[in-house]
């Protein structure tokens, strides 16, 4: 009887210590507790978590979620210290759903996971008008046309700011479909009247699901 009591006590305290270890590690992101989780275009995300002790060695594991019941380990890092880890090149592929976890090296089981789904990396670059460096060249507003290129975006926002002494003022903010790549100011006389002499900054924002990437801006001037 005494041996049985000791055995139960050992199991109880082992489970207690395990649950405490899990409770001290909180996953912060990227991801959500259920699939598909967050949509990200960055294939080298930084995994971030909270840990009550910097002295603990941790194990970080990324799994691939597929139709199989048994999760597939994509990459595992052992003896990790700290509260973050950047996923290196070649680990993640676009258009996949992954989940990840962090555990104490003394424990190998947890139900604390975060899911994320990778998308094709998006990009956007404004081609005309202007140059990347301020103050930019002079342009004729009567022939002013905004032209850009993008990849893997669901929609594009074009934003133009007028640079004034008091700060920057939004002159134009317009949304476009992913298959559009230009906006001709001459076809919009009401908007064209807003462009008076002065300095301007323009940029495009490529949006893919919940992910956003802002291109480097261009500068131009109107006499």
Short mmCIF file of C-alpha atoms in Angstrom, two decimals:
data_model
loop_
_atom_site.label_atom_id
_atom_site.label_comp_id
_atom_site.label_asym_id
_atom_site.label_seq_id
_atom_site.Cartn_x
_atom_site.Cartn_y
_atom_site.Cartn_z
CA UNK A 1 0.00 0.00 0.00
CA UNK A 2 2.83 2.35 0.86
CA UNK A 3 4.48 1.67 -2.49
CA UNK A 4 1.22 2.48 -4.32
CA UNK A 5 0.88 5.77 -2.38
CA UNK A 6 4.46 6.71 -3.25
CA UNK A 7 3.80 5.89 -6.92
CA UNK A 8 0.66 8.05 -7.02
CA UNK A 9 2.47 10.87 -5.24
CA UNK A 10 5.30 10.71 -7.77
CA UNK A 11 2.86 10.83 -10.71
CA UNK A 12 0.91 13.71 -9.11
CA UNK A 13 3.96 15.88 -8.54
CA UNK A 14 5.35 15.01 -11.98
CA UNK A 15 2.11 16.17 -13.58
CA UNK A 16 2.03 19.24 -11.34
CA UNK A 17 5.55 20.22 -12.31
CA UNK A 18 4.75 19.64 -15.98
CA UNK A 19 1.65 21.84 -15.88
CA UNK A 20 3.58 24.57 -14.12
CA UNK A 21 6.25 24.44 -16.80
CA UNK A 22 3.64 24.81 -19.51
CA UNK A 23 1.93 27.68 -17.68
CA UNK A 24 5.18 29.64 -17.57
CA UNK A 25 5.56 29.74 -21.37
CA UNK A 26 3.11 31.94 -23.27
CA UNK A 27 3.20 32.03 -27.07
CA UNK A 28 2.76 35.58 -28.39
CA UNK A 29 2.96 35.29 -32.15
CA UNK A 30 2.69 35.04 -35.00
CA UNK A 31 -0.42 32.92 -35.08
CA UNK A 32 -3.76 32.12 -33.53
CA UNK A 33 -4.90 29.13 -31.43
CA UNK A 34 -6.83 27.55 -34.33
CA UNK A 35 -6.13 27.10 -38.06
CA UNK A 36 -5.63 28.75 -40.47
CA UNK A 37 -4.33 31.33 -37.96
CA UNK A 38 -2.66 34.53 -39.13
CA UNK A 39 -1.86 34.98 -42.82
CA UNK A 40 1.76 36.08 -43.28
CA UNK A 41 3.84 36.71 -46.40
CA UNK A 42 7.12 36.78 -44.50
CA UNK A 43 8.78 33.37 -44.79
CA UNK A 44 11.27 34.33 -42.07
CA UNK A 45 9.00 35.36 -39.19
CA UNK A 46 10.23 35.95 -35.66
CA UNK A 47 8.56 33.56 -33.19
CA UNK A 48 7.97 35.36 -29.89
CA UNK A 49 6.95 34.01 -26.49
CA UNK A 50 7.03 34.84 -22.78
CA UNK A 51 9.16 32.80 -20.42
CA UNK A 52 9.34 33.26 -16.65
CA UNK A 53 12.98 32.14 -16.48
CA UNK A 54 15.76 33.08 -18.88
CA UNK A 55 17.85 30.26 -17.43
CA UNK A 56 15.65 27.48 -18.83
CA UNK A 57 16.66 25.66 -21.97
CA UNK A 58 13.72 25.51 -24.36
CA UNK A 59 12.71 23.50 -27.38
CA UNK A 60 11.04 25.31 -30.29
CA UNK A 61 9.19 23.20 -32.84
CA UNK A 62 7.40 24.05 -36.09
CA UNK A 63 4.91 21.55 -37.52
CA UNK A 64 3.21 21.32 -40.91
CA UNK A 65 -0.56 20.97 -40.80
CA UNK A 66 -1.82 18.66 -43.52
CA UNK A 67 -4.51 16.04 -43.99
CA UNK A 68 -2.63 13.43 -41.96
CA UNK A 69 -3.54 12.90 -38.34
CA UNK A 70 0.11 12.74 -37.27
CA UNK A 71 1.74 16.22 -37.34
CA UNK A 72 4.92 16.52 -39.38
CA UNK A 73 7.87 18.20 -37.71
CA UNK A 74 9.31 20.78 -40.12
CA UNK A 75 12.10 22.07 -37.90
CA UNK A 76 13.10 21.74 -34.26
CA UNK A 77 15.56 23.85 -32.27
CA UNK A 78 17.02 22.52 -29.02
CA UNK A 79 18.64 24.31 -26.06
CA UNK A 80 17.12 27.67 -26.99
CA UNK A 81 17.38 30.52 -24.49
CA UNK A 82 15.52 33.80 -24.52
CA UNK A 83 12.06 34.71 -25.79
CA UNK A 84 12.34 34.81 -29.58
CA UNK A 85 13.68 32.94 -32.57
CA UNK A 86 13.89 34.01 -36.22
CA UNK A 87 12.99 31.27 -38.68
CA UNK A 88 15.87 31.00 -41.17
CA UNK A 89 15.66 30.70 -44.95
CA UNK A 90 14.49 27.42 -46.42
CA UNK A 91 12.30 26.26 -43.53
CA UNK A 92 8.88 27.60 -44.60
CA UNK A 93 7.16 27.45 -47.98
CA UNK A 94 4.37 29.73 -49.26
CA UNK A 95 0.74 28.60 -49.20
CA UNK A 96 1.15 26.22 -46.27
CA UNK A 97 -0.43 26.13 -42.81
CA UNK A 98 1.99 25.63 -39.92
CA UNK A 99 1.76 25.53 -36.15
CA UNK A 100 4.48 25.98 -33.58
CA UNK A 101 5.11 25.57 -29.88
CA UNK A 102 7.74 26.14 -27.21
CA UNK A 103 8.35 23.68 -24.37
CA UNK A 104 10.80 23.24 -21.54
CA UNK A 105 13.59 20.82 -22.48
CA UNK A 106 12.53 18.65 -19.55
CA UNK A 107 9.03 18.31 -20.99
CA UNK A 108 8.02 17.17 -24.44
CA UNK A 109 4.21 17.49 -24.38
CA UNK A 110 2.05 20.59 -24.64
CA UNK A 111 -1.32 21.69 -25.97
CA UNK A 112 -0.20 25.30 -26.45
CA UNK A 113 0.08 25.93 -30.20
CA UNK A 114 -0.23 28.88 -32.57
CA UNK A 115 -1.18 28.47 -36.23
CA UNK A 116 -0.24 30.62 -39.21
CA UNK A 117 -0.63 30.30 -42.97
CA UNK A 118 2.06 31.53 -45.34
CA UNK A 119 1.21 33.37 -48.54
CA UNK A 120 3.31 34.30 -51.53
CA UNK A 121 5.50 37.30 -50.62
CA UNK A 122 3.85 40.50 -51.82
CA UNK A 123 5.59 43.52 -53.28
CA UNK A 124 4.71 46.93 -54.63
CA UNK A 125 6.81 49.59 -56.31
CA UNK A 126 5.75 52.94 -57.67
CA UNK A 127 7.41 53.66 -61.02
CA UNK A 128 6.08 57.08 -61.98
CA UNK A 129 6.11 59.95 -61.23
CA UNK A 130 9.16 61.19 -59.38
CA UNK A 131 12.25 59.75 -57.77
CA UNK A 132 13.02 58.04 -54.49
CA UNK A 133 15.00 61.00 -53.14
CA UNK A 134 13.41 64.28 -52.06
CA UNK A 135 12.63 66.85 -53.40
CA UNK A 136 12.14 64.99 -56.69
CA UNK A 137 11.78 66.32 -60.25
CA UNK A 138 9.17 68.76 -61.56
CA UNK A 139 6.21 67.23 -63.40
CA UNK A 140 3.36 68.65 -65.47
CA UNK A 141 0.08 68.04 -63.66
CA UNK A 142 -1.79 68.08 -67.00
CA UNK A 143 -0.03 64.85 -67.98
CA UNK A 144 0.43 63.44 -64.50
CA UNK A 145 -0.01 59.67 -64.36
CA UNK A 146 0.73 57.31 -61.45
CA UNK A 147 2.16 53.95 -62.54
CA UNK A 148 3.19 51.04 -60.30
CA UNK A 149 3.89 47.33 -60.31
CA UNK A 150 2.95 44.70 -57.71
CA UNK A 151 3.05 40.97 -57.10
CA UNK A 152 0.70 38.68 -55.15
CA UNK A 153 -1.50 41.52 -53.91
CA UNK A 154 -5.28 41.35 -53.58
CA UNK A 155 -5.62 45.12 -53.78
CA UNK A 156 -3.55 48.28 -54.02
CA UNK A 157 -3.89 51.62 -52.26
CA UNK A 158 -2.40 54.70 -53.90
CA UNK A 159 -1.72 57.56 -51.48
CA UNK A 160 -0.40 61.00 -52.38
CA UNK A 161 0.67 63.55 -49.77
CA UNK A 162 1.44 67.24 -50.20
CA UNK A 163 4.47 68.30 -48.17
CA UNK A 164 3.80 71.61 -46.42
CA UNK A 165 5.52 73.56 -43.65
CA UNK A 166 2.86 72.46 -41.18
CA UNK A 167 3.26 68.82 -42.17
CA UNK A 168 2.01 66.39 -44.79
CA UNK A 169 -1.56 66.57 -46.08
CA UNK A 170 -3.35 63.71 -47.85
CA UNK A 171 -4.39 64.82 -51.35
CA UNK A 172 -5.37 61.45 -52.78
CA UNK A 173 -6.19 58.04 -51.30
CA UNK A 174 -7.65 55.54 -53.74
CA UNK A 175 -8.02 51.76 -53.83
CA UNK A 176 -7.40 49.61 -56.91
CA UNK A 177 -7.79 45.96 -57.85
CA UNK A 178 -4.66 43.84 -58.10
CA UNK A 179 -4.85 43.81 -61.92
CA UNK A 180 -4.77 47.62 -62.14
CA UNK A 181 -1.41 49.36 -62.32
CA UNK A 182 -2.01 53.02 -63.21
CA UNK A 183 -4.10 56.08 -62.45
CA UNK A 184 -4.31 58.91 -64.99
CA UNK A 185 -4.95 62.26 -63.32
CA UNK A 186 -6.11 63.83 -66.59
CA UNK A 187 -9.21 61.62 -66.57
CA UNK A 188 -10.24 62.99 -63.16
CA UNK A 189 -10.49 66.81 -63.43
CA UNK A 190 -11.93 67.23 -59.92
CA UNK A 191 -8.97 65.44 -58.37
CA UNK A 192 -6.50 67.21 -60.66
CA UNK A 193 -7.59 70.58 -59.25
CA UNK A 194 -6.32 69.47 -55.83
CA UNK A 195 -2.76 69.32 -57.17
CA UNK A 196 -1.33 72.83 -56.91
CA UNK A 197 2.28 74.04 -56.95
CA UNK A 198 4.43 72.48 -54.27
CA UNK A 199 6.23 69.32 -53.17
CA UNK A 200 4.56 65.88 -53.10
CA UNK A 201 5.21 62.38 -51.82
CA UNK A 202 3.42 59.35 -53.29
CA UNK A 203 3.49 55.66 -52.45
CA UNK A 204 1.51 52.46 -52.96
CA UNK A 205 0.36 49.93 -50.39
CA UNK A 206 0.02 46.30 -51.49
CA UNK A 207 -2.50 44.33 -49.44
CA UNK A 208 -2.82 40.54 -49.42
CA UNK A 209 -5.44 39.23 -47.00
CA UNK A 210 -4.32 40.51 -43.59
CA UNK A 211 -0.77 41.36 -44.63
CA UNK A 212 0.34 44.79 -45.84
CA UNK A 213 3.55 46.01 -47.40
CA UNK A 214 4.30 49.65 -48.13
CA UNK A 215 6.62 50.45 -51.00
CA UNK A 216 9.34 53.04 -50.80
CA UNK A 217 7.87 56.39 -51.68
CA UNK A 218 8.61 58.64 -54.62
CA UNK A 219 8.85 62.43 -54.54
CA UNK A 220 7.89 64.98 -57.19
CA UNK A 221 7.15 68.70 -57.53
CA UNK A 222 4.64 70.84 -59.40
CA UNK A 223 5.52 74.39 -60.48
#
